[in-house]
Short mmCIF file of C-alpha atoms and ligand atoms in Angstrom, two decimals:
data_model
loop_
_atom_site.label_atom_id
_atom_site.label_comp_id
_atom_site.label_asym_id
_atom_site.label_seq_id
_atom_site.Cartn_x
_atom_site.Cartn_y
_atom_site.Cartn_z
CA MET W 1 -19.62 43.26 5.02
CA LYS W 2 -19.54 41.31 1.39
CA VAL W 3 -16.64 39.30 0.77
CA LEU W 4 -14.88 37.48 -2.13
CA VAL W 5 -12.72 34.72 -1.61
CA ILE W 6 -10.39 33.55 -4.78
CA GLY W 7 -9.32 30.32 -5.24
CA SER W 8 -10.76 26.36 -5.69
CA GLY W 9 -9.39 24.09 -3.30
CA GLY W 10 -10.20 22.58 0.13
CA ARG W 11 -8.50 25.83 1.43
CA GLU W 12 -11.20 28.00 -0.05
CA SER W 13 -14.01 25.39 0.97
CA THR W 14 -12.90 26.05 4.79
CA LEU W 15 -12.29 29.71 4.42
CA VAL W 16 -15.40 29.98 2.94
CA TRP W 17 -17.34 27.86 5.47
CA LYS W 18 -15.75 29.94 8.32
CA LEU W 19 -16.59 33.30 6.96
CA ALA W 20 -20.13 32.26 6.11
CA GLN W 21 -20.72 31.69 10.05
CA ALA W 22 -19.91 35.16 11.02
CA GLU W 23 -22.60 37.38 11.50
CA GLU W 24 -21.22 40.63 10.19
CA VAL W 25 -20.82 38.37 6.39
CA THR W 26 -23.96 39.58 4.81
CA GLU W 27 -23.00 38.41 1.13
CA LEU W 28 -20.10 35.96 0.13
CA TYR W 29 -18.57 34.90 -3.20
CA CYS W 30 -16.04 32.58 -4.38
CA ALA W 31 -14.27 32.85 -7.69
CA PRO W 32 -14.14 30.29 -9.22
CA GLY W 33 -14.92 27.89 -6.25
CA ASN W 34 -15.94 24.24 -6.38
CA ALA W 35 -19.04 21.98 -5.36
CA GLY W 36 -18.15 22.62 -1.77
CA THR W 37 -17.71 26.65 -1.57
CA ALA W 38 -21.15 26.47 -3.54
CA CYS W 39 -22.67 25.32 -0.13
CA TYR W 40 -21.82 28.38 1.54
CA ALA W 41 -21.23 31.11 -0.95
CA GLU W 42 -22.09 31.90 -4.37
CA ASN W 43 -19.51 30.56 -6.82
CA VAL W 44 -18.53 33.43 -9.41
CA GLU W 45 -17.15 31.84 -12.99
CA ILE W 46 -14.02 34.08 -13.03
CA PRO W 47 -10.60 32.29 -13.09
CA GLU W 48 -7.99 33.46 -10.22
CA SER W 49 -5.65 34.71 -13.02
CA GLU W 50 -8.03 37.00 -14.48
CA PHE W 51 -7.48 40.39 -12.23
CA ASP W 52 -9.32 42.83 -14.53
CA GLN W 53 -12.63 40.42 -14.50
CA LEU W 54 -12.09 40.01 -10.69
CA ILE W 55 -11.43 43.96 -10.03
CA GLU W 56 -14.40 44.48 -12.08
CA PHE W 57 -16.89 42.02 -10.18
CA VAL W 58 -15.63 43.42 -7.00
CA GLY W 59 -16.73 47.20 -8.06
CA GLU W 60 -20.15 45.68 -9.34
CA LYS W 61 -21.16 43.95 -6.16
CA GLU W 62 -19.58 46.51 -4.18
CA ILE W 63 -17.34 43.92 -2.55
CA ASP W 64 -15.79 45.26 1.12
CA LEU W 65 -13.13 42.62 1.52
CA THR W 66 -11.19 40.01 -1.20
CA VAL W 67 -9.39 37.23 0.21
CA VAL W 68 -6.95 35.30 -1.64
CA GLY W 69 -6.41 31.74 -1.71
CA PRO W 70 -3.93 30.47 -3.47
CA GLU W 71 -0.15 31.54 -3.96
CA GLN W 72 0.00 32.07 -8.13
CA PRO W 73 -2.27 35.24 -8.20
CA LEU W 74 0.07 36.58 -5.08
CA VAL W 75 3.23 36.48 -6.80
CA ASP W 76 1.81 37.74 -10.01
CA GLY W 77 0.87 40.76 -8.05
CA ILE W 78 -2.99 40.86 -7.61
CA VAL W 79 -2.84 42.63 -4.44
CA ASP W 80 -0.99 45.35 -6.06
CA ARG W 81 -3.53 45.32 -8.65
CA PHE W 82 -6.43 45.75 -6.14
CA VAL W 83 -4.72 48.29 -3.88
CA SER W 84 -4.31 50.56 -7.48
CA HIS W 85 -8.08 50.74 -7.67
CA ASN W 86 -8.61 51.48 -3.94
CA LEU W 87 -10.22 47.94 -3.29
CA LYS W 88 -9.34 46.32 0.20
CA ILE W 89 -7.58 42.55 -0.38
CA PHE W 90 -5.88 40.26 2.01
CA GLY W 91 -2.74 39.17 0.86
CA PRO W 92 1.17 40.28 0.76
CA THR W 93 1.85 42.67 -2.35
CA GLN W 94 3.88 41.14 -5.04
CA ASN W 95 7.20 42.29 -3.69
CA ALA W 96 6.27 40.83 -0.29
CA ALA W 97 4.90 37.50 -1.60
CA ARG W 98 8.75 36.99 -3.28
CA LEU W 99 9.12 35.17 0.30
CA GLU W 100 7.14 32.12 -1.32
CA GLY W 101 8.11 32.92 -5.00
CA SER W 102 11.87 33.13 -4.50
CA LYS W 103 13.39 30.56 -2.29
CA VAL W 104 16.72 32.48 -3.05
CA PHE W 105 15.02 35.96 -2.01
CA ALA W 106 13.71 33.93 1.28
CA LYS W 107 17.04 32.38 2.15
CA GLN W 108 18.88 35.68 1.86
CA LEU W 109 16.83 37.35 3.97
CA MET W 110 17.07 34.76 6.65
CA SER W 111 20.83 34.79 6.09
CA GLU W 112 20.57 38.51 6.85
CA TYR W 113 18.82 38.24 10.02
CA ASP W 114 20.18 35.46 11.13
CA ILE W 115 17.01 33.07 11.09
CA ARG W 116 17.90 29.51 11.40
CA THR W 117 17.55 27.77 8.25
CA ALA W 118 19.54 25.12 6.32
CA PRO W 119 23.01 25.82 5.02
CA TYR W 120 22.41 26.18 1.21
CA VAL W 121 24.66 27.17 -2.11
CA ILE W 122 22.82 28.80 -5.06
CA CYS W 123 23.42 27.54 -8.24
CA GLU W 124 22.89 29.33 -11.66
CA ASP W 125 23.22 26.48 -14.02
CA ARG W 126 24.03 22.81 -14.55
CA THR W 127 27.68 23.20 -14.31
CA GLY W 128 27.34 25.22 -11.26
CA LEU W 129 24.98 22.41 -9.72
CA GLU W 130 27.11 19.64 -10.82
CA GLU W 131 30.56 21.28 -9.35
CA VAL W 132 28.41 21.63 -5.83
CA THR W 133 26.72 18.35 -5.85
CA ASN W 134 29.94 16.18 -7.06
CA SER W 135 31.66 15.48 -3.94
CA LYS W 136 28.70 16.45 -1.68
CA PRO W 137 27.44 13.38 0.78
CA PHE W 138 23.94 12.27 0.76
CA PRO W 139 21.51 13.13 2.09
CA TYR W 140 20.96 16.96 0.64
CA VAL W 141 17.82 18.80 -0.79
CA ILE W 142 17.81 20.35 -4.38
CA LYS W 143 15.24 23.25 -4.88
CA VAL W 144 14.14 25.39 -7.71
CA ASP W 145 14.08 29.20 -6.63
CA GLY W 146 10.28 29.56 -8.13
CA LEU W 147 6.92 28.41 -7.59
CA ALA W 148 6.73 24.71 -8.33
CA ALA W 149 3.14 23.83 -6.85
CA GLY W 150 4.73 21.91 -3.76
CA LYS W 151 6.88 20.03 -6.02
CA GLY W 152 10.10 22.07 -6.26
CA ALA W 153 12.05 20.56 -3.47
CA LEU W 154 13.91 17.04 -4.48
CA VAL W 155 15.39 15.21 -1.50
CA ILE W 156 18.50 13.55 -2.80
CA ARG W 157 19.52 10.49 -1.00
CA ASN W 158 21.74 8.54 -3.60
CA GLU W 159 22.98 8.94 -7.19
CA GLU W 160 19.68 7.85 -8.77
CA ASP W 161 17.97 10.53 -7.02
CA LEU W 162 20.53 13.05 -8.48
CA ALA W 163 20.37 11.84 -11.90
CA GLY W 164 16.84 12.43 -11.84
CA ALA W 165 16.56 15.82 -10.38
CA VAL W 166 19.49 16.92 -12.87
CA PHE W 167 17.50 15.43 -15.77
CA ALA W 168 13.93 16.82 -14.63
CA ILE W 169 15.72 20.35 -14.23
CA TYR W 170 17.84 20.53 -17.28
CA GLU W 171 16.65 18.24 -19.61
CA GLU W 172 13.01 17.69 -19.09
CA ASN W 173 12.92 21.24 -18.40
CA ARG W 174 9.96 20.29 -15.98
CA PHE W 175 10.18 23.67 -13.64
CA GLY W 176 10.45 26.15 -16.47
CA ASP W 177 11.72 29.39 -15.32
CA ALA W 178 11.29 28.69 -11.80
CA ALA W 179 14.52 26.57 -12.14
CA LYS W 180 16.70 29.74 -13.41
CA ALA W 181 18.34 29.53 -9.96
CA VAL W 182 18.62 26.22 -7.88
CA LEU W 183 19.75 25.75 -4.50
CA VAL W 184 21.51 22.94 -2.47
CA GLU W 185 20.86 22.68 0.75
CA GLU W 186 21.58 20.58 4.02
CA PHE W 187 19.20 17.79 4.62
CA LEU W 188 17.48 18.37 8.27
CA GLU W 189 16.12 15.69 10.16
CA GLY W 190 13.44 16.26 12.61
CA GLU W 191 9.49 16.54 12.42
CA GLU W 192 7.96 19.27 10.56
CA LEU W 193 5.55 22.06 11.92
CA SER W 194 3.43 24.77 10.24
CA LEU W 195 2.91 27.79 12.18
CA PHE W 196 0.69 30.82 10.76
CA ALA W 197 0.95 34.09 11.75
CA LEU W 198 -2.23 36.60 10.64
CA THR W 199 -0.21 39.95 10.18
CA ASP W 200 -0.44 43.66 9.26
CA GLY W 201 3.19 43.48 8.56
CA ASN W 202 4.00 44.62 12.42
CA ASP W 203 1.68 43.05 14.86
CA TYR W 204 0.51 39.68 14.65
CA ILE W 205 -1.83 36.58 15.79
CA LEU W 206 -0.93 33.04 15.76
CA LEU W 207 -2.86 30.15 14.75
CA PRO W 208 -2.63 26.98 16.37
CA PRO W 209 0.25 25.30 14.89
CA ALA W 210 -0.34 22.52 12.81
CA GLN W 211 1.15 19.37 11.27
CA ASP W 212 0.70 18.55 7.81
CA HIS W 213 1.64 14.89 6.15
CA LYS W 214 3.60 15.84 2.98
CA ARG W 215 4.03 12.02 1.54
CA ILE W 216 1.60 10.46 -0.50
CA PHE W 217 2.01 6.84 1.42
CA ASP W 218 1.80 5.95 4.98
CA TYR W 219 5.15 6.56 7.08
CA ASP W 220 6.27 9.29 4.80
CA GLU W 221 6.92 6.90 1.87
CA GLY W 222 6.53 8.06 -1.73
CA PRO W 223 6.69 11.61 -3.51
CA ASN W 224 5.78 14.57 -1.69
CA THR W 225 1.99 16.15 -2.41
CA GLY W 226 0.03 19.02 -1.72
CA GLY W 227 -0.67 17.55 1.68
CA MET W 228 -2.66 14.48 2.71
CA GLY W 229 -3.77 15.06 6.01
CA ALA W 230 -3.30 17.43 9.04
CA TYR W 231 -4.22 18.16 12.68
CA ALA W 232 -4.06 20.96 15.21
CA PRO W 233 -2.65 21.84 17.94
CA ALA W 234 0.00 19.47 16.94
CA PRO W 235 1.61 18.91 20.62
CA LEU W 236 5.10 19.23 18.83
CA GLY W 237 4.46 22.95 18.79
CA THR W 238 5.13 23.29 22.69
CA PRO W 239 5.06 27.00 24.14
CA GLU W 240 8.76 26.64 24.07
CA ILE W 241 9.19 26.14 20.51
CA ILE W 242 6.33 28.50 19.73
CA LYS W 243 8.26 31.45 21.83
CA LYS W 244 11.25 30.44 19.78
CA ALA W 245 9.67 30.70 16.46
CA GLU W 246 8.07 34.05 17.49
CA GLU W 247 11.46 35.78 18.86
CA ARG W 248 13.73 34.23 16.29
CA ILE W 249 11.65 33.83 13.43
CA ILE W 250 8.48 35.72 12.98
CA ARG W 251 9.81 38.96 14.59
CA PRO W 252 12.87 39.17 12.42
CA VAL W 253 11.25 38.40 9.15
CA LEU W 254 8.43 41.16 9.62
CA LYS W 255 11.24 43.53 10.81
CA GLY W 256 13.40 42.48 7.68
CA MET W 257 10.13 42.63 5.47
CA GLN W 258 9.70 46.32 6.59
CA GLU W 259 13.42 47.42 6.41
CA ARG W 260 13.71 46.40 2.91
CA GLY W 261 10.31 48.43 2.55
CA MET W 262 7.97 45.69 1.63
CA PRO W 263 6.07 45.23 4.68
CA TYR W 264 4.41 41.64 4.81
CA ARG W 265 0.61 41.86 4.77
CA GLY W 266 -1.33 38.88 5.15
CA VAL W 267 -0.83 35.35 6.77
CA LEU W 268 2.98 34.23 6.89
CA TYR W 269 3.02 30.64 6.83
CA CYS W 270 6.24 29.10 8.39
CA GLY W 271 7.29 25.68 7.44
CA LEU W 272 9.55 24.73 10.05
CA ILE W 273 11.63 21.30 10.93
CA ILE W 274 11.99 20.97 14.60
CA HIS W 275 15.84 19.95 14.91
CA GLU W 276 17.44 19.05 18.40
CA GLY W 277 14.85 21.14 20.05
CA GLU W 278 15.23 24.25 17.78
CA PRO W 279 12.55 25.51 14.98
CA TRP W 280 14.47 25.86 11.65
CA VAL W 281 12.81 27.19 8.46
CA VAL W 282 12.22 24.92 5.52
CA GLU W 283 10.07 27.41 3.64
CA PHE W 284 8.04 30.38 3.94
CA ASN W 285 4.72 30.50 2.11
CA ALA W 286 2.61 33.80 1.46
CA ARG W 287 -0.99 32.30 1.97
CA PHE W 288 -2.64 29.65 4.21
CA GLY W 289 -1.68 26.11 4.08
CA ASP W 290 -3.55 23.09 2.31
CA PRO W 291 -4.72 20.94 4.36
CA GLU W 292 -3.59 22.78 7.46
CA THR W 293 -6.21 25.56 6.78
CA GLN W 294 -8.90 22.83 7.23
CA VAL W 295 -7.86 22.37 10.91
CA VAL W 296 -6.53 25.74 11.92
CA VAL W 297 -9.26 27.53 10.68
CA PRO W 298 -11.87 25.51 12.70
CA LEU W 299 -10.41 26.29 15.56
CA ILE W 300 -10.94 29.98 15.42
CA LYS W 301 -14.08 31.16 17.84
CA SER W 302 -14.96 34.30 16.96
CA GLY W 303 -13.47 37.26 15.26
CA PHE W 304 -12.04 36.16 11.66
CA ALA W 305 -13.60 38.27 9.04
CA ASP W 306 -12.53 41.27 11.45
CA VAL W 307 -9.03 40.27 11.43
CA LEU W 308 -8.85 39.72 7.82
CA LEU W 309 -10.19 43.00 7.25
CA SER W 310 -8.32 45.06 9.73
CA ILE W 311 -5.22 43.43 7.87
CA ALA W 312 -6.31 44.67 4.57
CA GLU W 313 -7.00 48.06 5.96
CA GLY W 314 -3.32 48.06 7.22
CA HIS W 315 -4.07 47.88 11.33
CA LEU W 316 -4.59 44.15 13.10
CA LYS W 317 -7.69 44.30 15.02
CA LYS W 318 -7.79 41.60 17.50
CA GLU W 319 -9.94 42.49 20.09
CA ARG W 320 -12.99 40.25 19.07
CA PHE W 321 -10.53 37.41 18.01
CA GLU W 322 -10.47 34.11 20.10
CA LEU W 323 -9.37 30.27 19.65
CA SER W 324 -11.17 27.52 20.62
CA ASP W 325 -9.29 25.05 22.71
CA ARG W 326 -10.23 21.93 21.10
CA TYR W 327 -8.63 20.04 18.23
CA ALA W 328 -8.78 18.90 14.85
CA ALA W 329 -7.95 16.56 12.53
CA CYS W 330 -8.44 16.45 8.67
CA VAL W 331 -7.86 13.39 6.38
CA ILE W 332 -7.41 14.09 2.75
CA LEU W 333 -8.84 11.66 0.12
CA ALA W 334 -6.91 11.50 -3.42
CA SER W 335 -7.59 10.30 -6.64
CA LYS W 336 -5.81 7.22 -7.96
CA GLY W 337 -2.54 8.43 -9.23
CA TYR W 338 -2.20 11.63 -7.50
CA PRO W 339 0.37 13.42 -7.31
CA GLY W 340 1.18 11.62 -10.59
CA VAL W 341 -1.00 11.51 -13.69
CA TYR W 342 -4.42 10.78 -11.84
CA GLU W 343 -8.20 9.71 -12.75
CA LYS W 344 -11.04 12.16 -13.29
CA GLY W 345 -14.81 12.13 -13.52
CA LYS W 346 -15.26 9.44 -10.79
CA VAL W 347 -18.97 8.86 -9.08
CA ILE W 348 -18.43 10.51 -5.49
CA THR W 349 -20.90 8.79 -2.92
CA GLY W 350 -21.37 9.78 0.55
CA ILE W 351 -21.19 13.57 0.77
CA GLU W 352 -24.62 14.57 1.75
CA GLU W 353 -24.44 11.83 4.47
CA LEU W 354 -21.43 13.68 5.66
CA TYR W 355 -23.08 17.01 4.98
CA LYS W 356 -25.71 15.71 7.37
CA SER W 357 -23.76 14.39 10.36
CA SER W 358 -23.17 16.78 13.52
CA LYS W 359 -19.63 16.06 13.86
CA ALA W 360 -17.97 15.85 10.74
CA ILE W 361 -17.20 18.76 7.90
CA PRO W 362 -16.68 17.70 4.69
CA PHE W 363 -14.41 20.27 2.68
CA LEU W 364 -14.45 19.46 -0.54
CA ALA W 365 -11.64 20.26 -3.08
CA GLY W 366 -11.50 18.63 -6.57
CA VAL W 367 -15.28 18.16 -6.86
CA LYS W 368 -18.14 19.26 -9.07
CA HIS W 369 -21.77 18.72 -9.02
CA ASP W 370 -23.24 17.73 -12.62
CA GLY W 371 -26.73 18.26 -11.30
CA THR W 372 -27.03 14.66 -10.49
CA HIS W 373 -23.84 13.39 -8.85
CA TYR W 374 -20.65 14.76 -7.29
CA LEU W 375 -17.50 13.74 -9.56
CA THR W 376 -13.98 13.65 -9.07
CA THR W 377 -12.17 16.58 -10.78
CA GLY W 378 -9.06 16.99 -9.15
CA GLY W 379 -6.00 15.00 -7.08
CA ARG W 380 -6.92 15.84 -3.81
CA VAL W 381 -10.72 15.12 -4.23
CA LEU W 382 -11.96 16.30 -0.45
CA GLY W 383 -11.05 16.41 3.34
CA VAL W 384 -12.83 15.24 6.04
CA THR W 385 -12.10 17.27 9.53
CA VAL W 386 -13.57 16.42 12.74
CA ILE W 387 -13.22 18.97 15.71
CA SER W 388 -13.26 17.26 19.20
CA ASN W 389 -12.26 17.68 22.84
CA SER W 390 -9.27 15.31 22.37
CA LEU W 391 -6.64 14.71 19.40
CA ASN W 392 -7.41 11.17 19.50
CA ASP W 393 -11.21 11.19 19.37
CA ALA W 394 -10.71 13.92 16.30
CA VAL W 395 -8.17 11.81 14.80
CA TYR W 396 -10.56 8.53 15.20
CA SER W 397 -13.63 9.72 14.16
CA ALA W 398 -12.18 11.62 11.08
CA TYR W 399 -11.01 8.38 9.85
CA ASN W 400 -14.82 6.79 11.08
CA TYR W 401 -16.39 9.28 8.65
CA VAL W 402 -13.76 8.60 6.04
CA GLN W 403 -15.35 5.32 5.64
CA ILE W 404 -18.46 6.47 4.59
CA ILE W 405 -17.14 8.30 1.30
CA ASN W 406 -16.36 6.25 -1.70
CA PHE W 407 -15.42 6.64 -5.13
CA ASP W 408 -13.43 4.76 -7.62
CA GLY W 409 -9.95 4.70 -7.19
CA LYS W 410 -10.30 6.40 -3.22
CA HIS W 411 -6.71 6.68 -1.67
CA TYR W 412 -5.94 8.16 1.90
CA ARG W 413 -3.30 7.65 4.47
CA THR W 414 -4.09 5.64 7.23
CA ASP W 415 -1.60 7.35 9.79
CA ILE W 416 -2.64 11.30 10.04
CA GLY W 417 -2.12 12.88 13.73
CA MET W 418 -0.77 9.00 14.44
CA ARG W 419 2.72 10.19 15.46
CA ALA W 420 1.35 12.53 18.06
CA LEU W 421 -0.69 10.20 19.63
CA LYS W 422 2.18 7.72 19.46
CA LYS W 423 0.11 4.99 17.41
CA GLY W 424 0.66 3.29 14.27
CA ARG W 425 -1.86 3.72 11.74
CA PHE W 426 -5.71 3.29 11.66
CA SER W 427 -7.22 -0.15 10.39
CA GLU W 428 -10.87 -0.48 8.71
CA SER W 429 -11.58 -2.92 11.25
CA GLU W 430 -11.30 -0.21 14.07
CA SER W 431 -14.16 1.74 12.30
CA MET W 432 -17.11 1.87 14.08
CA SER W 433 -20.67 2.98 12.43
CA ALA W 434 -19.82 6.48 12.61
CA ARG W 435 -23.43 7.54 11.77
P1 LIG O 1 9.48 22.81 -0.10
O1 LIG O 1 9.05 23.16 -1.28
O2 LIG O 1 10.80 23.86 0.49
O3 LIG O 1 8.40 23.29 1.15
O4 LIG O 1 9.91 21.47 0.61
C1 LIG O 1 8.92 20.63 0.45
C2 LIG O 1 8.92 19.47 1.60
O5 LIG O 1 10.34 18.74 1.41
C3 LIG O 1 9.34 19.96 3.06
O6 LIG O 1 7.95 20.05 3.45
C4 LIG O 1 10.07 18.65 3.64
O7 LIG O 1 9.18 17.76 3.89
C5 LIG O 1 11.05 18.40 2.45
N1 LIG O 1 12.26 19.49 2.74
C6 LIG O 1 12.69 20.31 2.58
N2 LIG O 1 13.89 20.97 2.82
C7 LIG O 1 14.24 20.13 3.26
C8 LIG O 1 15.20 20.03 4.35
N3 LIG O 1 16.56 20.76 4.13
N4 LIG O 1 15.70 19.05 4.81
C9 LIG O 1 14.80 18.13 5.09
N5 LIG O 1 13.49 18.05 4.45
C10 LIG O 1 13.48 19.10 3.66
N1 LIG O 2 0.30 21.71 3.23
C1 LIG O 2 1.41 22.41 2.61
C2 LIG O 2 1.25 24.04 1.74
O1 LIG O 2 0.16 24.51 1.40
O2 LIG O 2 2.13 24.22 1.10
#
């Protein structure tokens, strides 16, 4: 099987790493990829937005399966374009990707199918938003309807937050067309859980539940990021919670999408908050999460490529699919300034050493190799994943290996997985020699 992966982040490094291990995968490409994907696949210099060029490349190389990493090409209709050329591609169609691309669409589907989500009001303009927020007690959440690179949810705890949100949306025009409609929703207390279903629109396979860490600083302080670390399986996702999520969320969503004439094929990412023992939906995404992929995909023992291909062909085949019973943890190293304006071009040391280790797996994201050095090119630079027999060892080992990597301005959270372990944070003095 010849496979092309589209994207250039840590998620794509992980997908490519996994697919490279599959016997049935004979050729592997990544467009545009990064220095990490280059270790396992041939990088192809085509941007993810250039559908015509991608289609031409796939035709030329006779690629059997294309796997789409990021949301933007999905929302822009890459799957529809590939399908119209009779090419097999893993991901939802443009219509189905509205589950992520329009929060109003997702909310309306959830209301219709009785899926638990925070109560909400839709506002069409500034006056509408001000009317709703005028007398609304804090806290609550303001969300823009469209894609906003994970930065479109603003938690409003006081007048200052509210003024900041109104300024960003209506004066600064930070979200552009994505903010044509805006949602105001109730704030849900609880812990977050990410649950992924690989689905052909009807049948599905669940991957181990993961927990991401969205805020930039320890103990969930500071602004939201794409995600600063993850672990799986998260004990928060008890069999009871998972059963509720399947019965009350995943099956109704798949049914709802079928009934709307837009069956959902691909990975359905359910962003949940576990509130008083019940899973509530915070968001749906139409793609694998990043960094959750870096802990969930390594826990797949076999059959990943077959499952992706079978979904692209329309009928999920799960016979060969097997999950490991181990644990995985991933700590993300970010550039100074992220998620705001960050520095680039810093020399990274320690990556080769990490590649040689038998235990840690570096999943590179914002990294390039200039022929001599690895250099930072992004906000989230790389993730260090460890798979182990215990969550405790996975987390602590990941932290030990993180010490090997250095670059100017390196920032990481020291409390990844600590909530599940009922511990505080990792300190460098706990770091043993990890080599
Ligand atoms: P979203 O863009 O909808 O994924 O939201 C980003 C993040 O904002 C989530 O991962 C949560 O941490 C937080 N968030 C979003 N909606 C809510 C809510 N209703 N209650 C509490 N936190 C929320
Ligand atoms: N880790 C959050 C996301 O992928 O949206």
